[in-house]
Amino acid sequence: PSLHAFSLQTSCSLLMERQTEREWPDLGPAALYTFSGCPPLSSTSAAGNKLYSALLLSVMGVCIFVCVCCSQYLSPLSVYPDTSLHRQQSLPHRPTIPMVARIADQNTSGTPAMTEREASRLDKFKQVLAGPNTDLEELRKLSWSGIPRQVRPITWKLLSGYLPANTERRESTLQRKRQEYFGFIEQYYDSRNEEHHQDTYRQIHIDIPRTNPLIPLFQQASVQEIFERILFIWAIRHPASGYVQGINDLVTPFFVVYVFEYTKEEVENFDVSSLQEAALRNIEADSFWCMSKLLDGIQDNYTFAQPGIQRKVKALEELVSRIDETVHVHMQQYEVEYLQFAFRWMNNLLMRELPLRCTIRLWDTYQAEPEGFSHFHLYVCAAFLVRWRKEILDQRDFQGLMILLQNLPTMHWGNEEVSVLLAEAYRLKFAFADAPNHYKR
Amino acid sequence: MAYAYLFKYIIIGDTGVGKSCLLLQFTDKRFQPVHDLTIGVEFGARMITIDGKQIKLQIWDTAGQESFRSITRSYYRGAAGALLVYDITRRDTFNHLTTWLEDARQHSNSNMVIMLIGNKSDLESRREVKKEEGEAFAREHGLIFMETSAKTASNVEEAFINTAKEIYEKIQEGVFDINNEANGIKIGPQHATTNSTLSGSQGGQQAGGGCC
């Protein structure tokens, strides 16, 4: 028992130390952790939890926890954000970020001091990006655990397939695509008031002021006009779905990241009129194309009757019933249906449930994952739901559950929480994606 | 909290007519001029008192955009009351009422009480739909009618409560089968006891979640 306790303490504090530097640990093949929810191997009590043995693997810089003592579900989430004792010992308290300052942190704001580790990560990115041909596989691997904000714009453009890997072709590609986009505007934008497009435009026009209503950047007239053009052109070029509410949100991360290419200021309160017109046009065209690439992969989310969403919500329910039967049964008992809360999770890719800074971090990984938006998102949703298992189980009626699930308290979340979520999602994918009957009851 | 009945509502109507604002005004007694648009459905709840009885209202606020219709339709079933909302400053939202009504009648139980609401009554100078037109439409289709302002809170309380009164009367008359939950009515633990100790805190507002 004492050996267990010792190892636990060492590995946990190491984990915490690394985590504050926004890196996942590379602890080697085996370590000891506490897990709640699987049968005890030893009865040692640390921080009120029973101690279990587990094997830890490190893949793509992500921790995967595989229990060596039982076949039950293991949650790294229960290892460390919830072990409050360890958290208090090792993690300094982060100030709560107020609602209005939602996007003002490491992902979008100016230049906080870089740690050594961050600097070395940035160097790695710069090396990969420097060659005449960018190794996209290598860039994906690096990006999975987060992209430094200085290289995020170029990295997103490369990962989304908007920019070619070949450095020499990039500038000409950009020019061509930007011209093409403004060609669309010239050709089609005037048709917005014609009868057959009037409804589409009117809906977009009503929705834009309701997009990120609390962030001043998006209340500027010229920004709203950019969003209207992007959405209108996209909608009429994709008549199978047209514009569906929620798609408006999906422009936002691209826009914010590409604005950051032109300013060192904090983006949230940034006045776009201080940018040159050419810069603003580039941001607009780049946002349009990258959003289009994203939507190409999830179009059946927005076609008639939204079959993609229906399918994914069913898959989420099935997955949760396998990974956390207690939570699943609890929700069933109070007649909560997954569609009632998870529809929005799929329709808006969790953007409504997370602060914008977290969405940006999430999308680093989605763009690094094969089928990140269309497939990996499901595992993120499952990890996200189970993340609230305690809060969910505390609720003892339909109403309490519904209000909780539609207002999950993520306001203070930052990169750390998203990284934990992603690691858990990765573990779920690892365990379930190619094993549809694994853990099936 | 104990209650005599639970009524389920649905709020429907064109996009941007103020459905979410009405709900927010009713549950939280506040008005938010710009707010996130509703995706799919959102949930709200509040306790009211009718005839000395505590009644819990659980309300589904639906997205107005046509694309979500296949999702929102499933919420008609199991609703005892519907608020059908149009915007008095936008004629087209009034013109679409027939479609909404057909949709509601087709997918709900036949006894569902429908309240027609002309919202944004504070914007008198921009009015495009006369009050009389709303009244006439309601009369013709057997609906109750009110003009409201989610902004000033005018008639908001009344709209939700009068709908509940109508449902309550139908229960008294034996029109509703209260043992069938598909009708959007549930008998609560407080049923059959007369209003006991809970008079002080009616309209229990939610403070960030979990009321009633």
XYZ file of C-alpha atoms in Angstrom:
653
model
C 0.000 0.000 0.000
C 2.703 2.490 0.856
C 4.353 1.884 -2.478
C 1.082 2.597 -4.215
C 0.571 5.773 -2.292
C 4.069 6.945 -3.026
C 3.775 6.305 -6.748
C 0.421 7.968 -6.860
C 1.677 11.085 -5.264
C 4.732 11.270 -7.489
C 2.909 10.695 -10.703
C 0.072 13.010 -9.834
C 2.272 15.896 -8.928
C 4.304 15.303 -12.056
C 1.142 15.255 -14.075
C -0.035 18.482 -12.513
C 3.261 20.169 -13.047
C 3.262 19.290 -16.719
C -0.302 20.188 -17.119
C 0.138 23.724 -15.933
C 2.545 24.105 -18.811
C -0.192 22.904 -21.125
C 1.609 19.732 -22.034
C 0.723 16.162 -21.551
C 3.157 14.069 -19.586
C 5.390 11.450 -21.059
C 5.612 9.270 -18.028
C 6.738 6.065 -19.609
C 4.828 2.830 -19.787
C 3.463 2.374 -16.303
C 2.234 4.504 -13.470
C -0.256 4.236 -10.687
C -3.428 6.244 -10.549
C -6.636 6.459 -8.669
C -9.718 5.539 -10.537
C -13.181 5.780 -9.263
C -15.708 3.386 -10.625
C -13.761 0.156 -10.955
C -13.401 -2.599 -8.420
C -10.606 -2.148 -5.907
C -7.309 -3.838 -6.347
C -5.895 -2.548 -3.125
C -7.712 -0.859 -0.321
C -5.357 2.026 0.260
C -7.177 5.272 0.605
C -5.666 8.426 -0.773
C -7.632 11.637 -0.892
C -10.688 9.637 -0.023
C -10.404 7.587 -3.179
C -9.552 3.970 -3.472
C -6.358 3.217 -5.226
C -6.285 1.220 -8.394
C -3.564 0.133 -10.641
C -3.547 1.263 -14.195
C -1.319 1.270 -17.173
C -0.609 4.550 -18.816
C 0.328 4.805 -22.453
C 1.449 7.877 -24.264
C 0.311 8.185 -27.843
C 0.537 11.333 -29.912
C 1.325 13.236 -26.787
C -1.950 12.144 -25.263
C -2.362 10.031 -22.192
C -4.456 6.951 -22.487
C -5.397 5.176 -19.336
C -5.884 1.482 -19.613
C -6.755 -0.416 -16.526
C -4.711 -3.516 -15.897
C -6.863 -4.804 -13.108
C -10.329 -4.876 -14.590
C -12.311 -4.312 -17.733
C -14.495 -1.582 -16.295
C -14.605 1.952 -17.533
C -11.720 4.085 -16.373
C -11.916 7.798 -16.375
C -8.815 9.950 -16.339
C -11.238 12.781 -15.709
C -11.863 11.281 -12.337
C -8.124 11.112 -11.860
C -7.397 14.665 -11.980
C -9.696 17.526 -12.418
C -11.923 16.000 -9.785
C -9.349 14.967 -7.239
C -9.650 18.281 -5.568
C -6.991 17.577 -3.013
C -4.321 17.191 -5.647
C -5.627 20.056 -7.582
C -5.365 22.369 -4.655
C -1.869 21.227 -3.916
C -0.498 21.519 -7.376
C -2.502 23.950 -9.418
C -2.612 27.631 -8.712
C -6.135 29.020 -8.764
C -6.905 30.546 -12.073
C -8.979 33.703 -11.960
C -12.488 33.294 -13.274
C -12.825 34.924 -16.652
C -15.894 37.097 -16.829
C -18.533 36.365 -19.437
C -17.814 39.389 -21.544
C -14.121 38.612 -21.638
C -14.863 35.152 -22.897
C -12.273 35.076 -25.623
C -9.561 37.062 -23.933
C -6.992 34.547 -22.940
C -4.093 32.654 -24.359
C -5.816 31.844 -27.610
C -6.742 35.299 -28.735
C -5.176 37.959 -26.598
C -1.919 39.835 -26.904
C 1.368 38.454 -25.727
C 1.574 36.941 -22.271
C 5.009 35.729 -21.327
C 5.904 32.414 -22.877
C 7.178 29.528 -20.827
C 10.254 27.685 -21.991
C 8.133 24.781 -23.029
C 5.853 26.978 -25.076
C 8.843 28.555 -26.767
C 10.232 25.161 -27.690
C 6.872 24.079 -29.057
C 6.697 27.207 -31.151
C 10.160 26.410 -32.494
C 9.048 22.939 -33.474
C 6.112 24.395 -35.390
C 8.356 26.913 -37.082
C 10.712 24.168 -38.162
C 7.932 22.114 -39.673
C 6.489 25.152 -41.392
C 9.856 26.366 -42.707
C 10.627 23.701 -45.306
C 9.739 24.027 -48.998
C 7.141 21.309 -48.463
C 5.352 21.192 -45.137
C 5.070 17.695 -43.743
C 1.358 17.714 -42.972
C 1.497 14.501 -40.985
C 4.097 16.008 -38.727
C 2.083 19.209 -38.463
C -0.998 17.207 -37.451
C 0.901 15.416 -34.740
C 2.209 18.675 -33.353
C -1.143 20.423 -33.618
C -3.112 17.743 -31.838
C -2.170 19.057 -28.418
C -2.725 22.697 -29.337
C -1.263 25.225 -31.731
C 0.689 28.265 -30.494
C -1.293 31.346 -31.409
C 1.584 32.852 -33.433
C 1.402 30.050 -35.993
C -2.272 29.178 -35.673
C -3.509 31.075 -38.754
C -1.077 29.413 -41.169
C -1.476 26.039 -39.471
C -5.264 26.114 -39.669
C -5.095 27.035 -43.339
C -2.761 24.137 -44.017
C -4.633 21.563 -41.978
C -7.989 22.456 -43.491
C -6.552 21.890 -46.948
C -7.044 25.507 -47.923
C -3.319 26.064 -48.426
C -1.020 23.664 -50.299
C 1.866 21.981 -48.509
C 4.239 23.380 -51.089
C 5.472 26.776 -49.887
C 6.001 28.215 -53.339
C 2.436 27.620 -54.412
C 0.895 29.210 -51.342
C 0.884 32.840 -52.313
C -0.613 32.159 -55.723
C -3.234 29.868 -54.211
C -4.221 32.516 -51.720
C -4.509 35.135 -54.418
C -6.574 32.899 -56.643
C -8.956 31.814 -53.881
C -9.430 35.336 -52.595
C -10.181 36.575 -56.084
C -12.583 33.721 -56.592
C -14.463 34.595 -53.419
C -14.803 38.244 -54.308
C -15.895 37.134 -57.751
C -18.799 35.320 -56.079
C -19.642 38.462 -54.162
C -19.687 40.529 -57.310
C -21.752 37.999 -59.146
C -24.273 36.943 -56.487
C -24.421 39.318 -53.573
C -26.825 41.716 -55.248
C -29.312 38.876 -55.610
C -29.895 38.858 -51.864
C -32.958 41.035 -52.201
C -34.433 39.089 -55.097
C -37.446 37.004 -54.344
C -35.832 33.550 -54.429
C -33.030 34.553 -52.046
C -34.896 37.027 -49.918
C -35.784 34.571 -47.141
C -32.219 33.320 -46.850
C -30.801 36.799 -46.636
C -33.431 38.004 -44.193
C -32.739 35.098 -41.859
C -28.996 35.741 -41.950
C -29.591 39.436 -41.441
C -31.696 38.762 -38.329
C -29.179 36.287 -36.962
C -25.928 38.200 -37.294
C -26.585 40.669 -34.452
C -27.492 37.605 -32.355
C -24.123 35.974 -33.062
C -21.758 36.332 -30.080
C -23.910 39.193 -28.768
C -21.654 39.829 -25.792
C -18.386 40.272 -27.659
C -17.839 43.829 -28.898
C -15.805 42.720 -31.934
C -18.924 41.193 -33.458
C -21.102 44.215 -32.884
C -19.128 46.336 -35.348
C -21.059 47.069 -38.530
C -18.222 46.120 -40.869
C -17.736 42.775 -39.100
C -21.450 42.047 -39.332
C -21.392 42.854 -43.040
C -18.508 40.413 -43.534
C -20.455 37.670 -41.774
C -23.530 38.379 -43.877
C -21.582 38.090 -47.102
C -19.792 34.902 -46.078
C -22.990 33.200 -44.964
C -25.098 34.361 -47.874
C -22.591 33.217 -50.494
C -22.134 29.910 -48.747
C -25.895 29.376 -48.481
C -26.738 29.993 -52.113
C -23.834 27.829 -53.237
C -25.146 24.979 -51.086
C -28.858 24.766 -51.860
C -29.149 21.223 -50.447
C -28.965 22.668 -46.960
C -29.036 26.417 -47.403
C -28.395 28.547 -44.362
C -29.291 26.830 -41.089
C -29.024 28.634 -37.774
C -25.860 27.553 -36.040
C -23.768 27.813 -39.188
C -23.363 31.483 -38.281
C -21.419 30.425 -35.190
C -19.033 28.339 -37.271
C -17.541 31.368 -39.022
C -16.517 32.925 -35.721
C -13.390 30.892 -34.799
C -11.899 31.321 -38.270
C -12.591 35.016 -38.258
C -11.031 35.542 -34.838
C -7.944 33.473 -35.658
C -7.402 35.196 -38.986
C -7.844 38.648 -37.465
C -5.070 37.699 -35.112
C -2.751 37.357 -38.093
C -2.882 41.119 -38.463
C -2.817 42.386 -34.908
C -1.067 41.758 -31.639
C -3.900 43.360 -29.715
C -6.553 41.541 -27.823
C -9.123 40.454 -30.396
C -12.243 40.714 -28.313
C -12.354 44.497 -28.258
C -10.378 44.965 -31.424
C -11.573 47.741 -33.732
C -11.401 46.340 -37.243
C -11.464 49.798 -38.802
C -7.829 50.078 -37.752
C -6.988 47.373 -40.276
C -6.193 48.106 -43.883
C -8.998 47.255 -46.231
C -6.901 44.625 -48.012
C -6.222 42.824 -44.729
C -9.909 42.739 -43.893
C -10.708 41.348 -47.345
C -8.135 38.600 -46.875
C -9.587 37.681 -43.501
C -13.040 37.519 -45.044
C -12.057 35.316 -47.983
C -9.906 32.999 -45.870
C -12.693 32.610 -43.314
C -15.147 31.794 -46.083
C -13.011 29.059 -47.614
C -12.025 27.449 -44.351
C -15.606 27.459 -43.132
C -16.631 25.892 -46.449
C -14.054 23.124 -46.014
C -15.361 22.438 -42.531
C -18.984 22.330 -43.685
C -18.154 20.027 -46.598
C -17.421 17.367 -44.003
C -20.616 17.801 -42.012
C -23.158 18.852 -44.590
C -25.695 16.196 -43.649
C -25.997 17.984 -40.305
C -27.866 20.712 -42.149
C -29.772 19.048 -44.995
C -33.490 18.366 -44.713
C -34.492 16.900 -41.319
C -30.827 17.087 -40.284
C -30.054 13.366 -40.618
C -26.410 13.790 -39.614
C -27.412 15.217 -36.256
C -30.071 12.600 -35.654
C -27.564 9.870 -36.347
C -24.876 11.398 -34.143
C -27.200 11.966 -31.222
C -28.241 8.312 -31.409
C -24.588 7.288 -31.546
C -23.878 9.477 -28.522
C -26.655 7.823 -26.567
C -25.383 4.395 -27.488
C -21.815 5.296 -26.578
C -22.736 6.811 -23.224
C -24.836 3.777 -22.356
C -21.666 1.734 -22.760
C -19.120 3.959 -21.067
C -21.189 5.164 -18.145
C -24.293 3.141 -17.585
C -25.064 4.900 -14.307
C -25.336 8.294 -15.972
C -27.281 6.837 -18.863
C -29.791 5.078 -16.638
C -30.109 8.123 -14.406
C -31.139 10.263 -17.357
C -33.500 7.596 -18.605
C -35.090 7.387 -15.189
C -36.012 11.069 -15.319
C -37.060 10.871 -18.971
C -34.336 13.109 -20.303
C -33.810 12.478 -23.987
C -30.421 13.025 -25.579
C -31.949 14.992 -28.427
C -33.217 17.547 -25.898
C -29.721 18.711 -25.016
C -27.299 17.159 -27.509
C -29.008 18.495 -30.611
C -27.333 21.824 -30.018
C -24.008 20.112 -29.219
C -24.013 18.674 -32.722
C -25.662 21.555 -34.561
C -23.185 24.094 -33.161
C -20.226 21.775 -32.535
C -20.306 22.530 -28.784
C -19.706 26.203 -29.485
C -22.708 27.145 -27.394
C -21.503 25.088 -24.463
C -17.945 26.426 -24.351
C -16.310 29.843 -24.250
C -14.932 30.881 -27.627
C -11.312 30.490 -26.488
C -12.036 26.821 -25.780
C -13.630 26.293 -29.177
C -10.490 27.613 -30.810
C -8.351 25.189 -28.829
C -10.807 22.387 -29.612
C -10.562 23.118 -33.310
C -6.759 22.832 -33.216
C -7.334 19.180 -32.463
C -10.362 18.731 -34.735
C -8.268 19.912 -37.642
C -5.399 17.651 -36.632
C -7.636 14.586 -36.279
C -8.792 12.749 -39.350
C -12.532 13.504 -39.558
C -12.303 15.686 -36.482
C -15.506 17.636 -37.004
C -17.553 14.787 -38.413
C -16.444 11.894 -36.263
C -14.111 12.702 -33.384
C -16.612 15.307 -32.176
C -18.896 12.463 -31.103
C -16.280 11.204 -28.645
C -15.693 14.707 -27.388
C -19.425 15.035 -26.719
C -19.442 11.745 -24.833
C -16.441 12.801 -22.758
C -18.097 16.165 -22.174
C -21.302 14.618 -20.888
C -19.550 12.174 -18.598
C -17.369 15.040 -17.348
C -20.506 16.256 -15.545
C -21.401 12.885 -14.122
C -21.383 14.098 -10.524
C -23.527 17.131 -11.275
C -25.893 14.988 -13.340
C -26.288 12.353 -10.650
C -26.937 15.103 -8.074
C -30.036 16.197 -9.989
C -33.121 14.300 -8.985
C -35.768 15.457 -11.430
C -36.286 16.178 -15.111
C -36.325 19.901 -14.646
C -33.062 20.081 -12.730
C -31.359 17.855 -15.276
C -32.606 19.854 -18.245
C -31.551 23.166 -16.751
C -28.132 21.772 -15.883
C -27.581 20.217 -19.302
C -28.569 23.372 -21.136
C -26.354 25.598 -18.984
C -23.260 23.600 -18.145
C -20.871 25.725 -16.079
C -17.881 26.023 -18.408
C -17.485 29.761 -18.158
C -14.099 29.533 -16.445
C -12.775 26.870 -18.787
C -9.464 27.294 -20.564
C -6.938 25.182 -22.435
C -6.360 22.829 -19.533
C -9.961 21.687 -19.319
C -10.179 21.270 -23.084
C -6.976 19.229 -23.130
C -8.342 16.870 -20.511
C -11.584 16.562 -22.451
C -9.735 15.803 -25.676
C -7.519 13.214 -24.041
C -10.560 11.466 -22.689
C -12.260 11.652 -26.082
C -9.183 10.165 -27.673
C -9.203 7.335 -25.186
C -12.866 6.656 -25.934
C -12.229 6.640 -29.639
C -9.267 4.345 -29.117
C -11.385 1.949 -27.085
C -14.650 2.094 -29.019
C -14.333 3.333 -32.591
C -13.104 0.088 -34.065
C -14.818 -2.097 -31.536
C -18.539 -1.494 -31.816
C -19.299 -4.328 -29.447
C -16.646 -3.493 -26.900
C -18.209 -3.141 -23.455
C -21.598 -3.688 -24.975
C -24.049 -4.788 -22.404
C -41.342 21.755 -4.207
C -44.799 20.213 -4.024
C -47.327 21.088 -6.699
C -50.841 20.133 -7.630
C -50.344 19.901 -11.381
C -47.601 20.100 -13.915
C -48.478 21.617 -17.299
C -46.215 21.400 -20.313
C -46.126 24.239 -22.833
C -44.554 24.825 -26.177
C -43.783 28.242 -27.665
C -43.918 28.468 -31.449
C -43.867 31.098 -34.166
C -41.612 32.658 -36.788
C -37.984 33.420 -36.187
C -37.253 36.672 -34.352
C -40.766 37.324 -33.025
C -39.574 37.211 -29.409
C -40.331 33.677 -28.222
C -37.182 33.379 -26.119
C -37.639 36.887 -24.746
C -41.166 36.074 -23.617
C -39.920 32.983 -21.845
C -37.046 34.847 -20.209
C -39.371 37.616 -19.069
C -41.726 35.042 -17.607
C -39.144 32.861 -15.849
C -36.522 35.448 -14.882
C -38.441 38.737 -15.074
C -35.830 40.349 -17.267
C -35.409 41.432 -20.857
C -32.322 40.848 -22.923
C -32.423 42.868 -26.157
C -29.670 40.860 -27.854
C -29.315 37.241 -26.952
C -28.089 34.029 -28.567
C -30.538 32.628 -31.067
C -32.356 29.453 -30.123
C -31.051 26.219 -31.589
C -33.533 23.355 -31.608
C -35.363 23.752 -28.307
C -34.632 25.371 -24.977
C -36.189 24.663 -21.653
C -37.621 26.911 -18.959
C -39.803 26.422 -15.893
C -41.738 28.368 -13.284
C -44.322 27.803 -10.589
C -47.618 29.696 -10.641
C -50.728 29.683 -8.485
C -54.219 29.149 -9.847
C -57.308 28.765 -7.693
C -55.034 28.431 -4.689
C -53.162 25.564 -6.268
C -49.479 25.397 -7.105
C -48.969 24.641 -10.758
C -45.628 23.899 -12.249
C -45.121 25.067 -15.812
C -42.466 23.394 -17.927
C -41.948 25.261 -21.160
C -40.221 24.301 -24.397
C -39.081 27.287 -26.376
C -38.545 26.289 -29.999
C -36.350 27.610 -32.785
C -38.414 29.432 -35.396
C -36.365 28.562 -38.443
C -38.014 26.201 -40.885
C -34.947 23.909 -40.938
C -35.590 22.860 -37.345
C -39.241 22.022 -37.902
C -38.643 18.269 -37.960
C -37.034 18.537 -34.513
C -39.461 20.968 -32.919
C -42.555 19.097 -34.149
C -41.890 16.265 -31.737
C -42.475 18.679 -28.835
C -46.116 19.256 -29.732
C -46.937 15.819 -28.463
C -47.069 16.021 -24.746
C -47.883 19.727 -24.604
C -51.040 20.899 -22.851
C -50.616 24.493 -23.950
C -49.063 26.325 -26.863
C -48.147 29.971 -27.197
C -48.290 30.877 -30.880
C -46.356 34.118 -31.273
C -46.187 36.699 -34.055
C -44.569 40.119 -34.217
C -47.015 43.042 -34.565
C -44.318 44.997 -36.436
C -43.837 42.320 -39.102
C -46.859 41.468 -41.230
C -45.256 38.294 -42.661
C -45.058 36.727 -39.196
C -48.839 37.220 -38.934
C -49.398 35.824 -42.417
C -47.627 32.614 -41.461
C -49.993 31.910 -38.558
C -52.201 29.596 -40.591
C -49.268 27.340 -41.393
C -48.197 27.293 -37.763
C -51.693 26.507 -36.611
C -52.096 23.649 -39.071
C -48.778 22.253 -37.943
C -49.739 22.546 -34.293
C -53.176 20.997 -34.722
C -51.802 18.147 -36.766
C -49.096 17.154 -34.316
C -50.636 17.865 -30.937
C -53.443 16.349 -28.948
C -56.789 17.817 -29.849
C -57.389 19.467 -26.476
C -54.192 21.507 -26.464
C -54.977 25.090 -25.471
C -53.518 27.582 -27.911
C -52.861 31.193 -26.940
C -52.230 33.557 -29.827
C -49.754 36.279 -28.918
C -49.009 39.497 -30.779
C -45.658 40.442 -29.303
C -43.686 43.722 -29.300
C -46.718 45.845 -28.378
C -44.292 48.479 -27.079
C -43.320 49.277 -30.684
C -46.611 51.027 -31.480
C -45.059 53.332 -34.072
C -43.854 50.399 -36.130
C -47.068 48.417 -35.886
C -48.064 46.572 -39.077
C -50.764 44.305 -37.659
C -53.807 45.838 -35.958
C -54.956 44.423 -32.687
C -58.374 43.783 -34.239
C -56.790 41.531 -36.853
C -55.241 39.405 -34.136
C -58.561 39.251 -32.319
C -60.382 38.261 -35.492
C -57.883 35.503 -36.292
C -58.173 34.150 -32.760
C -61.975 34.200 -32.840
C -62.088 32.478 -36.185
C -59.792 29.655 -35.024
C -60.956 29.302 -31.455
C -57.816 30.634 -29.776
C -57.312 32.930 -26.828
C -55.564 36.158 -27.752
C -53.354 38.792 -26.125
C -50.901 41.415 -27.183
C -47.731 41.397 -25.108
C -44.405 43.127 -24.749
C -41.509 40.973 -23.582
C -39.594 44.221 -23.233
C -41.936 46.035 -20.838
C -43.362 42.772 -19.446
C -46.851 43.976 -20.369
C -49.289 41.024 -20.372
C -46.485 38.449 -20.281
C -47.485 37.077 -16.914
C -51.133 37.064 -18.029
C -50.390 35.216 -21.266
C -48.790 32.286 -19.487
C -51.242 32.284 -16.592
C -54.419 32.631 -18.668
C -53.317 29.670 -20.744
C -52.885 27.694 -17.539
C -56.323 28.802 -16.328
C -57.899 27.540 -19.517
C -56.143 24.184 -19.138
C -57.174 24.065 -15.504
C -60.818 24.695 -16.408
C -60.701 21.956 -19.019
C -59.439 19.611 -16.321
C -62.314 20.623 -14.024
C -64.753 20.005 -16.858
C -63.241 16.572 -17.386
C -62.144 17.340 -20.934
C -58.546 16.351 -20.318
C -57.612 12.826 -19.417
C -55.174 13.726 -16.688
C -53.977 10.185 -16.328
C -52.540 10.250 -19.810
C -49.217 12.053 -19.641
C -49.191 12.460 -23.403
C -51.655 15.301 -22.813
C -48.927 17.359 -21.178
C -50.472 17.270 -17.724
C -49.210 15.490 -14.682
C -50.760 15.287 -11.245
C -48.344 16.419 -8.594
C -47.734 15.229 -5.059
C -49.674 18.188 -3.662
C -52.847 17.227 -5.505
C -56.072 17.121 -3.500
C -54.564 19.063 -0.623
C -55.666 22.641 -0.667
C -53.007 25.281 -0.915
C -51.037 24.640 2.209
C -47.830 26.324 3.223
C -46.304 27.508 0.021
C -47.968 30.856 -0.510
C -44.920 33.018 0.121
C -42.744 32.177 -2.815
C -44.947 31.792 -5.818
C -43.295 32.329 -9.135
C -40.069 30.821 -7.892
C -37.486 32.289 -10.231
C -34.467 30.370 -11.251
C -31.182 31.737 -10.108
C -28.867 30.112 -12.602
C -30.717 26.860 -12.524
C -32.962 24.645 -10.522
C -36.105 26.210 -9.228
C -39.368 24.662 -8.180
